[in-house]
């Protein structure tokens, strides 16, 4: 921000006939720095109300203006900023950094008008405390890192809040604000233990929020992490409640600090809106939300930017835009390797799935193995994916060994994704009896599967139908309905063509599929256009391609035009190995 | 509104700016002496003012030509050199056993140094630098820039309601000098004698330099006017004695030289002079080079 400041200029010589002159100079101050009040080298000559408010929560502002710069012939004369102006500019630069006030429209600006606006703010202590806390949590405040206390807190906050690592909370709490942040970081650790559900989250928040000096800023972070944790563990309904709590904190924060609104819109603070839309199968909403965040990703730190890439790649993968997904996930992987991001294994896993869907099994295997190696504790899920990759490559024995390994890794866990692989193997080996046994063993469990798990249930149903097991028609129709309800619109096309002999017979199911695919197709075009990402080929089962093919199917009342694309729909492609080989 | 008048004079041989063969170690100086207009007018009725309207009591051979009827420091300096009476002067005590010309010169210089109503400020520099960095071999242009910067420097400290009239010292030029060529006064028939210099060019350059400097400071330069004394004061009554003003300016230039020219016939301590309020900067400092 450029300010017009008053400077008192001393005459070239001390002479009773000459008086000091007041001139105006345009000055762009360096970024204001925040430090702990007790570490401040020297108190400023004069303090404003903002200084007092910050001091009460343990913080102080440092701003060192350069000496006034004057043109010749006055540049060698003694000059000093007027102290009142200096005090005002220091407070204003701090207020701008904290987003307490908006940047003056005119530049350069006279400090007086902006200072009046600052003085007119109601309840400055509360606003300033929330603003400082948010600034620290968002990582956007310039801190005086020459002091070890401050230098320790910056990576501690970033590591816990954004990298989602276990907190390393400095012993020196330094101030009331940092004390509160320490309590928050401990709560984040508990969320990641993992927490049971939304009720546990609410209890945890209730326990810690009573002592927080900045409940809105801390709530924004707490509920963001709760949303993340709940969605990762598949508790999407609870995650939606957590997200609503987070957005309520964001709204309340913006009501008090309206200048914060653009920051909250750009710092991925609303990112879970897109993530949960993805988990709800609303890919168009997810992509449109991510598109609005895309333009500001360059301003993010590497951790947040790279994870954003992965979340976008997740959506693009599921709608078949594999080249775009691959570009993003490769950039994510490379960047996360550089910064040693603890979530690198997730990106490697996503890369493996993209390669698998692209038919590049060797590359998929390599990525899944790298993901497994990067995990602190190997998960059975990655092991199952390695089985799928080998199955699709025709290495059925190797696939079986990976499925066995998955069972050994988590022997007590019911894993429908593993059952899916087993069913495909039975189909390949024409083990009808074993397939019937699997059906009987998992029937009750499959009927109870909800959310994302309706997908492996549908794959199992198709395997039974393809093996000519009895009474599969109702199973298939139910599978299609559950897939459509859970927004697996592309995947639903595979069992649809088995359950219904012609497209006209499936019309009531086809209509919502087509409507959904249209929205996805338009959103994908918008997003890839904004992001400058490559589009998938016509041979891929993308929404656009499927819409064209389905129109042809409906025109001919025949599923044949869909057959080539249908065989590529993952994970049903596992079953196609039995029909066609690898 | 207070109207100030600043009268200028130069010192050192500014003709050398145009000559490649002159020793470059020599120094040049320029000074302005400023005071409110009414102070200039009052001075002509005061004892010191009356003394400055008369030449110094030098032997006749030092008072020839234009120096015969006006106060001028240069012939006094020549006399001091010839009589071996050069050296360091004190601002507080006159030279020992000083004959009347020397005594009077001392009194006049120390009067201006201590006079609280007048502001003396100047600039000085080695000839080589002036030629290369500040004048392009053209004395009138170099002087104009210097006067412009000096006047601009003073303006903000005279008060927000002050108007400053600046009369740079008029100079004559060798006929073949660059300023004369530029001014192209080809109608002048006399070719061997010094003739009026390019004062218009000097004044114009000074005005430009001052306005540019004030613009950089965002200071209103409309109250800064350059010209000859006659032009600046023609409509202002009562009249100011132009000869007296020139004599005071001459003293001002001499003070700058006495503080910063090591070969000057008389020398004052520069720091003590600055304490008295006489400001002298190097050209580089003044121009910001």
mmCIF file of N, CA and C in Angstrom, chain A residues 165-272:
data_model
loop_
_atom_site.group_PDB
_atom_site.id
_atom_site.type_symbol
_atom_site.label_atom_id
_atom_site.label_comp_id
_atom_site.label_asym_id
_atom_site.label_seq_id
_atom_site.Cartn_x
_atom_site.Cartn_y
_atom_site.Cartn_z
ATOM 1 N N UNK A 165 0.124 -33.308 10.081
ATOM 2 C CA UNK A 165 1.036 -34.168 10.822
ATOM 3 C C UNK A 165 0.665 -34.132 12.294
ATOM 4 N N UNK A 166 1.219 -35.069 13.037
ATOM 5 C CA UNK A 166 1.064 -35.005 14.489
ATOM 6 C C UNK A 166 1.702 -33.719 14.982
ATOM 7 N N UNK A 167 1.013 -33.067 15.905
ATOM 8 C CA UNK A 167 1.467 -31.747 16.336
ATOM 9 C C UNK A 167 2.735 -31.826 17.165
ATOM 10 N N UNK A 168 3.612 -30.865 16.933
ATOM 11 C CA UNK A 168 4.782 -30.666 17.791
ATOM 12 C C UNK A 168 4.607 -29.267 18.363
ATOM 13 N N UNK A 169 3.991 -29.191 19.519
ATOM 14 C CA UNK A 169 3.594 -27.902 20.074
ATOM 15 C C UNK A 169 4.737 -27.344 20.918
ATOM 16 N N UNK A 170 5.228 -26.143 20.565
ATOM 17 C CA UNK A 170 6.327 -25.558 21.355
ATOM 18 C C UNK A 170 5.910 -25.371 22.804
ATOM 19 N N UNK A 171 6.889 -25.529 23.678
ATOM 20 C CA UNK A 171 6.595 -25.406 25.097
ATOM 21 C C UNK A 171 6.231 -23.967 25.469
ATOM 22 N N UNK A 172 6.918 -23.025 24.847
ATOM 23 C CA UNK A 172 6.682 -21.619 25.162
ATOM 24 C C UNK A 172 5.423 -21.171 24.444
ATOM 25 N N UNK A 173 4.323 -21.002 25.180
ATOM 26 C CA UNK A 173 3.068 -20.629 24.531
ATOM 27 C C UNK A 173 3.061 -19.149 24.167
ATOM 28 N N UNK A 174 3.846 -18.376 24.850
ATOM 29 C CA UNK A 174 4.145 -17.010 24.406
ATOM 30 C C UNK A 174 3.036 -15.986 24.596
ATOM 31 N N UNK A 175 1.802 -16.379 24.347
ATOM 32 C CA UNK A 175 0.735 -15.391 24.410
ATOM 33 C C UNK A 175 -0.585 -16.129 24.523
ATOM 34 N N UNK A 176 -1.648 -15.375 24.816
ATOM 35 C CA UNK A 176 -2.970 -15.995 24.931
ATOM 36 C C UNK A 176 -3.394 -16.612 23.603
ATOM 37 N N UNK A 177 -3.063 -15.960 22.518
ATOM 38 C CA UNK A 177 -3.441 -16.483 21.199
ATOM 39 C C UNK A 177 -2.721 -17.805 20.941
ATOM 40 N N UNK A 178 -1.425 -17.854 21.207
ATOM 41 C CA UNK A 178 -0.674 -19.084 20.966
ATOM 42 C C UNK A 178 -1.114 -20.186 21.933
ATOM 43 N N UNK A 179 -1.479 -19.790 23.134
ATOM 44 C CA UNK A 179 -2.009 -20.765 24.086
ATOM 45 C C UNK A 179 -3.251 -21.429 23.494
ATOM 46 N N UNK A 180 -4.137 -20.604 22.936
ATOM 47 C CA UNK A 180 -5.343 -21.143 22.310
ATOM 48 C C UNK A 180 -5.029 -22.018 21.115
ATOM 49 N N UNK A 181 -4.070 -21.603 20.325
ATOM 50 C CA UNK A 181 -3.705 -22.403 19.153
ATOM 51 C C UNK A 181 -3.130 -23.746 19.605
ATOM 52 N N UNK A 182 -2.380 -23.738 20.688
ATOM 53 C CA UNK A 182 -1.864 -25.001 21.224
ATOM 54 C C UNK A 182 -2.991 -25.952 21.585
ATOM 55 N N UNK A 183 -4.044 -25.422 22.214
ATOM 56 C CA UNK A 183 -5.209 -26.253 22.556
ATOM 57 C C UNK A 183 -5.853 -26.800 21.286
ATOM 58 N N UNK A 184 -5.947 -25.943 20.272
ATOM 59 C CA UNK A 184 -6.539 -26.365 18.998
ATOM 60 C C UNK A 184 -5.725 -27.489 18.367
ATOM 61 N N UNK A 185 -4.409 -27.349 18.347
ATOM 62 C CA UNK A 185 -3.570 -28.367 17.713
ATOM 63 C C UNK A 185 -3.707 -29.714 18.428
ATOM 64 N N UNK A 186 -3.835 -29.656 19.732
ATOM 65 C CA UNK A 186 -4.048 -30.910 20.474
ATOM 66 C C UNK A 186 -5.376 -31.541 20.078
ATOM 67 N N UNK A 187 -6.379 -30.718 19.881
ATOM 68 C CA UNK A 187 -7.686 -31.238 19.455
ATOM 69 C C UNK A 187 -7.604 -31.849 18.058
ATOM 70 N N UNK A 188 -6.815 -31.240 17.188
ATOM 71 C CA UNK A 188 -6.661 -31.790 15.838
ATOM 72 C C UNK A 188 -6.023 -33.180 15.911
ATOM 73 N N UNK A 189 -5.047 -33.330 16.794
ATOM 74 C CA UNK A 189 -4.418 -34.644 16.962
ATOM 75 C C UNK A 189 -5.463 -35.674 17.358
ATOM 76 N N UNK A 190 -6.362 -35.284 18.264
ATOM 77 C CA UNK A 190 -7.386 -36.229 18.720
ATOM 78 C C UNK A 190 -8.341 -36.579 17.591
ATOM 79 N N UNK A 191 -8.618 -35.638 16.736
ATOM 80 C CA UNK A 191 -9.491 -35.926 15.587
ATOM 81 C C UNK A 191 -8.890 -36.999 14.696
ATOM 82 N N UNK A 192 -7.577 -37.020 14.640
ATOM 83 C CA UNK A 192 -6.895 -37.934 13.724
ATOM 84 C C UNK A 192 -6.609 -39.287 14.350
ATOM 85 N N UNK A 193 -7.096 -39.513 15.582
ATOM 86 C CA UNK A 193 -6.711 -40.746 16.294
ATOM 87 C C UNK A 193 -7.207 -42.056 15.697
ATOM 88 N N UNK A 194 -8.286 -42.323 15.064
ATOM 89 C CA UNK A 194 -9.309 -41.409 14.551
ATOM 90 C C UNK A 194 -10.525 -41.267 15.481
ATOM 91 N N UNK A 195 -11.303 -40.276 15.189
ATOM 92 C CA UNK A 195 -12.475 -40.015 16.005
ATOM 93 C C UNK A 195 -13.628 -40.895 15.537
ATOM 94 N N UNK A 196 -14.567 -41.193 16.426
ATOM 95 C CA UNK A 196 -15.626 -42.135 16.087
ATOM 96 C C UNK A 196 -16.624 -41.590 15.081
ATOM 97 N N UNK A 197 -17.177 -40.448 15.358
ATOM 98 C CA UNK A 197 -18.212 -39.905 14.480
ATOM 99 C C UNK A 197 -18.465 -38.462 14.849
ATOM 100 N N UNK A 198 -19.543 -37.899 14.333
ATOM 101 C CA UNK A 198 -19.810 -36.481 14.541
ATOM 102 C C UNK A 198 -20.066 -36.176 16.015
ATOM 103 N N UNK A 199 -20.652 -37.109 16.726
ATOM 104 C CA UNK A 199 -20.928 -36.873 18.150
ATOM 105 C C UNK A 199 -19.627 -36.705 18.917
ATOM 106 N N UNK A 200 -18.650 -37.549 18.606
ATOM 107 C CA UNK A 200 -17.346 -37.430 19.268
ATOM 108 C C UNK A 200 -16.682 -36.104 18.914
ATOM 109 N N UNK A 201 -16.821 -35.691 17.674
ATOM 110 C CA UNK A 201 -16.247 -34.404 17.253
ATOM 111 C C UNK A 201 -16.868 -33.261 18.043
ATOM 112 N N UNK A 202 -18.184 -33.324 18.204
ATOM 113 C CA UNK A 202 -18.862 -32.236 18.918
ATOM 114 C C UNK A 202 -18.419 -32.189 20.374
ATOM 115 N N UNK A 203 -18.249 -33.371 20.965
ATOM 116 C CA UNK A 203 -17.791 -33.412 22.354
ATOM 117 C C UNK A 203 -16.398 -32.826 22.469
ATOM 118 N N UNK A 204 -15.538 -33.219 21.550
ATOM 119 C CA UNK A 204 -14.166 -32.723 21.548
ATOM 120 C C UNK A 204 -14.151 -31.200 21.412
ATOM 121 N N UNK A 205 -14.973 -30.673 20.508
ATOM 122 C CA UNK A 205 -15.020 -29.233 20.293
ATOM 123 C C UNK A 205 -15.562 -28.520 21.521
ATOM 124 N N UNK A 206 -16.585 -29.082 22.096
ATOM 125 C CA UNK A 206 -17.181 -28.462 23.280
ATOM 126 C C UNK A 206 -16.159 -28.378 24.397
ATOM 127 N N UNK A 207 -15.339 -29.424 24.540
ATOM 128 C CA UNK A 207 -14.341 -29.442 25.611
ATOM 129 C C UNK A 207 -13.281 -28.375 25.411
ATOM 130 N N UNK A 208 -12.834 -28.189 24.160
ATOM 131 C CA UNK A 208 -11.672 -27.311 23.959
ATOM 132 C C UNK A 208 -12.062 -25.875 23.671
ATOM 133 N N UNK A 209 -13.261 -25.661 23.115
ATOM 134 C CA UNK A 209 -13.576 -24.310 22.643
ATOM 135 C C UNK A 209 -13.855 -23.325 23.762
ATOM 136 N N UNK A 210 -14.171 -23.843 24.954
ATOM 137 C CA UNK A 210 -14.519 -22.945 26.056
ATOM 138 C C UNK A 210 -13.366 -22.017 26.406
ATOM 139 N N UNK A 211 -12.138 -22.475 26.217
ATOM 140 C CA UNK A 211 -10.981 -21.673 26.638
ATOM 141 C C UNK A 211 -10.323 -20.941 25.476
ATOM 142 N N UNK A 212 -10.863 -21.043 24.281
ATOM 143 C CA UNK A 212 -10.198 -20.449 23.127
ATOM 144 C C UNK A 212 -10.496 -18.952 23.027
ATOM 145 N N UNK A 213 -9.471 -18.110 22.888
ATOM 146 C CA UNK A 213 -9.731 -16.675 22.744
ATOM 147 C C UNK A 213 -10.317 -16.327 21.373
ATOM 148 N N UNK A 214 -10.143 -17.221 20.384
ATOM 149 C CA UNK A 214 -10.643 -16.930 19.031
ATOM 150 C C UNK A 214 -11.447 -18.134 18.550
ATOM 151 N N UNK A 215 -12.657 -18.333 19.042
ATOM 152 C CA UNK A 215 -13.407 -19.536 18.729
ATOM 153 C C UNK A 215 -13.801 -19.651 17.258
ATOM 154 N N UNK A 216 -13.974 -18.540 16.574
ATOM 155 C CA UNK A 216 -14.389 -18.633 15.172
ATOM 156 C C UNK A 216 -13.241 -19.113 14.298
ATOM 157 N N UNK A 217 -12.082 -18.478 14.440
ATOM 158 C CA UNK A 217 -10.925 -18.886 13.629
ATOM 159 C C UNK A 217 -10.534 -20.324 13.956
ATOM 160 N N UNK A 218 -10.527 -20.656 15.232
ATOM 161 C CA UNK A 218 -10.165 -22.023 15.628
ATOM 162 C C UNK A 218 -11.229 -23.008 15.177
ATOM 163 N N UNK A 219 -12.502 -22.598 15.245
ATOM 164 C CA UNK A 219 -13.586 -23.472 14.801
ATOM 165 C C UNK A 219 -13.488 -23.774 13.312
ATOM 166 N N UNK A 220 -13.083 -22.770 12.549
ATOM 167 C CA UNK A 220 -12.913 -22.945 11.105
ATOM 168 C C UNK A 220 -11.927 -24.088 10.828
ATOM 169 N N UNK A 221 -10.828 -24.084 11.583
ATOM 170 C CA UNK A 221 -9.797 -25.096 11.377
ATOM 171 C C UNK A 221 -10.242 -26.437 11.937
ATOM 172 N N UNK A 222 -10.830 -26.409 13.142
ATOM 173 C CA UNK A 222 -11.251 -27.662 13.781
ATOM 174 C C UNK A 222 -12.241 -28.414 12.902
ATOM 175 N N UNK A 223 -13.261 -27.713 12.460
ATOM 176 C CA UNK A 223 -14.311 -28.411 11.692
ATOM 177 C C UNK A 223 -13.834 -28.773 10.288
ATOM 178 N N UNK A 224 -12.851 -28.044 9.762
ATOM 179 C CA UNK A 224 -12.257 -28.448 8.479
ATOM 180 C C UNK A 224 -11.552 -29.785 8.629
ATOM 181 N N UNK A 225 -10.809 -29.922 9.723
ATOM 182 C CA UNK A 225 -10.105 -31.173 9.955
ATOM 183 C C UNK A 225 -11.091 -32.296 10.250
ATOM 184 N N UNK A 226 -12.146 -31.984 10.995
ATOM 185 C CA UNK A 226 -13.168 -33.003 11.279
ATOM 186 C C UNK A 226 -13.808 -33.489 9.992
ATOM 187 N N UNK A 227 -14.090 -32.552 9.076
ATOM 188 C CA UNK A 227 -14.677 -32.925 7.787
ATOM 189 C C UNK A 227 -13.736 -33.854 7.037
ATOM 190 N N UNK A 228 -12.466 -33.460 7.032
ATOM 191 C CA UNK A 228 -11.456 -34.254 6.333
ATOM 192 C C UNK A 228 -11.408 -35.669 6.905
ATOM 193 N N UNK A 229 -11.273 -35.774 8.231
ATOM 194 C CA UNK A 229 -11.134 -37.087 8.872
ATOM 195 C C UNK A 229 -12.371 -37.945 8.652
ATOM 196 N N UNK A 230 -13.551 -37.350 8.823
ATOM 197 C CA UNK A 230 -14.780 -38.138 8.678
ATOM 198 C C UNK A 230 -14.960 -38.598 7.233
ATOM 199 N N UNK A 231 -14.618 -37.746 6.279
ATOM 200 C CA UNK A 231 -14.787 -38.145 4.873
ATOM 201 C C UNK A 231 -13.778 -39.222 4.498
ATOM 202 N N UNK A 232 -12.583 -39.141 5.058
ATOM 203 C CA UNK A 232 -11.568 -40.154 4.756
ATOM 204 C C UNK A 232 -11.972 -41.514 5.282
ATOM 205 N N UNK A 233 -12.697 -41.526 6.391
ATOM 206 C CA UNK A 233 -13.101 -42.819 6.948
ATOM 207 C C UNK A 233 -14.455 -43.267 6.416
ATOM 208 N N UNK A 234 -14.954 -42.560 5.404
ATOM 209 C CA UNK A 234 -16.190 -42.988 4.751
ATOM 210 C C UNK A 234 -17.466 -42.527 5.427
ATOM 211 N N UNK A 235 -17.360 -41.740 6.486
ATOM 212 C CA UNK A 235 -18.547 -41.261 7.208
ATOM 213 C C UNK A 235 -19.021 -39.960 6.549
ATOM 214 N N UNK A 236 -19.599 -40.098 5.368
ATOM 215 C CA UNK A 236 -19.872 -38.891 4.582
ATOM 216 C C UNK A 236 -21.026 -38.073 5.141
ATOM 217 N N UNK A 237 -21.997 -38.742 5.731
ATOM 218 C CA UNK A 237 -23.105 -37.978 6.323
ATOM 219 C C UNK A 237 -22.592 -37.130 7.481
ATOM 220 N N UNK A 238 -21.750 -37.741 8.334
ATOM 221 C CA UNK A 238 -21.166 -36.984 9.443
ATOM 222 C C UNK A 238 -20.242 -35.894 8.925
ATOM 223 N N UNK A 239 -19.519 -36.212 7.850
ATOM 224 C CA UNK A 239 -18.629 -35.211 7.268
ATOM 225 C C UNK A 239 -19.426 -34.002 6.795
ATOM 226 N N UNK A 240 -20.627 -34.233 6.280
ATOM 227 C CA UNK A 240 -21.464 -33.127 5.813
ATOM 228 C C UNK A 240 -21.852 -32.228 6.983
ATOM 229 N N UNK A 241 -22.143 -32.818 8.129
ATOM 230 C CA UNK A 241 -22.488 -32.015 9.313
ATOM 231 C C UNK A 241 -21.279 -31.199 9.761
ATOM 232 N N UNK A 242 -20.113 -31.852 9.760
ATOM 233 C CA UNK A 242 -18.886 -31.143 10.143
ATOM 234 C C UNK A 242 -18.631 -29.978 9.190
ATOM 235 N N UNK A 243 -18.879 -30.217 7.909
ATOM 236 C CA UNK A 243 -18.682 -29.151 6.924
ATOM 237 C C UNK A 243 -19.629 -27.988 7.178
ATOM 238 N N UNK A 244 -20.864 -28.296 7.538
ATOM 239 C CA UNK A 244 -21.826 -27.224 7.825
ATOM 240 C C UNK A 244 -21.350 -26.412 9.022
ATOM 241 N N UNK A 245 -20.776 -27.079 10.012
ATOM 242 C CA UNK A 245 -20.236 -26.342 11.166
ATOM 243 C C UNK A 245 -19.073 -25.452 10.746
ATOM 244 N N UNK A 246 -18.232 -25.988 9.856
ATOM 245 C CA UNK A 246 -17.087 -25.201 9.402
ATOM 246 C C UNK A 246 -17.558 -23.970 8.632
ATOM 247 N N UNK A 247 -18.546 -24.166 7.775
ATOM 248 C CA UNK A 247 -19.032 -23.046 6.984
ATOM 249 C C UNK A 247 -19.735 -22.020 7.868
ATOM 250 N N UNK A 248 -20.356 -22.477 8.935
ATOM 251 C CA UNK A 248 -20.974 -21.537 9.872
ATOM 252 C C UNK A 248 -19.906 -20.668 10.522
ATOM 253 N N UNK A 249 -18.784 -21.278 10.878
ATOM 254 C CA UNK A 249 -17.674 -20.496 11.439
ATOM 255 C C UNK A 249 -17.150 -19.498 10.411
ATOM 256 N N UNK A 250 -17.050 -19.944 9.160
ATOM 257 C CA UNK A 250 -16.557 -19.053 8.103
ATOM 258 C C UNK A 250 -17.504 -17.877 7.920
ATOM 259 N N UNK A 251 -18.796 -18.149 7.919
ATOM 260 C CA UNK A 251 -19.793 -17.086 7.743
ATOM 261 C C UNK A 251 -19.735 -16.110 8.902
ATOM 262 N N UNK A 252 -19.630 -16.641 10.123
ATOM 263 C CA UNK A 252 -19.572 -15.763 11.299
ATOM 264 C C UNK A 252 -18.299 -14.913 11.270
ATOM 265 N N UNK A 253 -17.209 -15.523 10.859
ATOM 266 C CA UNK A 253 -15.938 -14.803 10.788
ATOM 267 C C UNK A 253 -16.028 -13.676 9.754
ATOM 268 N N UNK A 254 -16.644 -13.970 8.631
ATOM 269 C CA UNK A 254 -16.758 -12.953 7.580
ATOM 270 C C UNK A 254 -17.748 -11.864 7.953
ATOM 271 N N UNK A 255 -18.727 -12.197 8.776
ATOM 272 C CA UNK A 255 -19.664 -11.164 9.244
ATOM 273 C C UNK A 255 -18.919 -10.147 10.093
ATOM 274 N N UNK A 256 -18.008 -10.658 10.924
ATOM 275 C CA UNK A 256 -17.244 -9.748 11.772
ATOM 276 C C UNK A 256 -16.095 -9.092 11.021
ATOM 277 N N UNK A 257 -15.498 -9.826 10.120
ATOM 278 C CA UNK A 257 -14.338 -9.326 9.368
ATOM 279 C C UNK A 257 -14.636 -9.470 7.883
ATOM 280 N N UNK A 258 -15.430 -8.585 7.319
ATOM 281 C CA UNK A 258 -15.833 -8.725 5.917
ATOM 282 C C UNK A 258 -14.653 -8.751 4.949
ATOM 283 N N UNK A 259 -13.560 -8.119 5.335
ATOM 284 C CA UNK A 259 -12.405 -8.071 4.437
ATOM 285 C C UNK A 259 -11.775 -9.452 4.301
ATOM 286 N N UNK A 260 -12.125 -10.338 5.210
ATOM 287 C CA UNK A 260 -11.566 -11.694 5.175
ATOM 288 C C UNK A 260 -12.220 -12.556 4.103
ATOM 289 N N UNK A 261 -13.345 -12.116 3.558
ATOM 290 C CA UNK A 261 -14.115 -12.956 2.632
ATOM 291 C C UNK A 261 -13.293 -13.469 1.456
ATOM 292 N N UNK A 262 -12.564 -12.626 0.747
ATOM 293 C CA UNK A 262 -11.788 -13.158 -0.381
ATOM 294 C C UNK A 262 -10.710 -14.134 0.048
ATOM 295 N N UNK A 263 -10.180 -13.971 1.254
ATOM 296 C CA UNK A 263 -9.161 -14.902 1.738
ATOM 297 C C UNK A 263 -9.786 -16.266 1.971
ATOM 298 N N UNK A 264 -10.968 -16.267 2.559
ATOM 299 C CA UNK A 264 -11.637 -17.537 2.818
ATOM 300 C C UNK A 264 -12.085 -18.200 1.523
ATOM 301 N N UNK A 265 -12.310 -17.418 0.500
ATOM 302 C CA UNK A 265 -12.713 -17.990 -0.779
ATOM 303 C C UNK A 265 -11.527 -18.542 -1.563
ATOM 304 N N UNK A 266 -10.325 -18.157 -1.178
ATOM 305 C CA UNK A 266 -9.171 -18.540 -1.986
ATOM 306 C C UNK A 266 -8.172 -19.429 -1.263
ATOM 307 N N UNK A 267 -8.242 -19.528 0.012
ATOM 308 C CA UNK A 267 -7.221 -20.283 0.741
ATOM 309 C C UNK A 267 -7.591 -21.731 0.970
ATOM 310 N N UNK A 268 -8.453 -22.247 0.124
ATOM 311 C CA UNK A 268 -8.974 -23.612 0.246
ATOM 312 C C UNK A 268 -9.762 -23.802 1.536
ATOM 313 N N UNK A 269 -10.229 -22.712 2.134
ATOM 314 C CA UNK A 269 -11.027 -22.840 3.345
ATOM 315 C C UNK A 269 -12.435 -23.332 3.036
ATOM 316 N N UNK A 270 -12.811 -23.317 1.789
ATOM 317 C CA UNK A 270 -14.116 -23.874 1.414
ATOM 318 C C UNK A 270 -13.920 -25.119 0.552
ATOM 319 N N UNK A 271 -12.718 -25.664 0.599
ATOM 320 C CA UNK A 271 -12.373 -26.758 -0.295
ATOM 321 C C UNK A 271 -13.233 -27.991 -0.057
ATOM 322 N N UNK A 272 -13.625 -28.208 1.176
ATOM 323 C CA UNK A 272 -14.417 -29.409 1.463
ATOM 324 C C UNK A 272 -15.783 -29.374 0.793
#
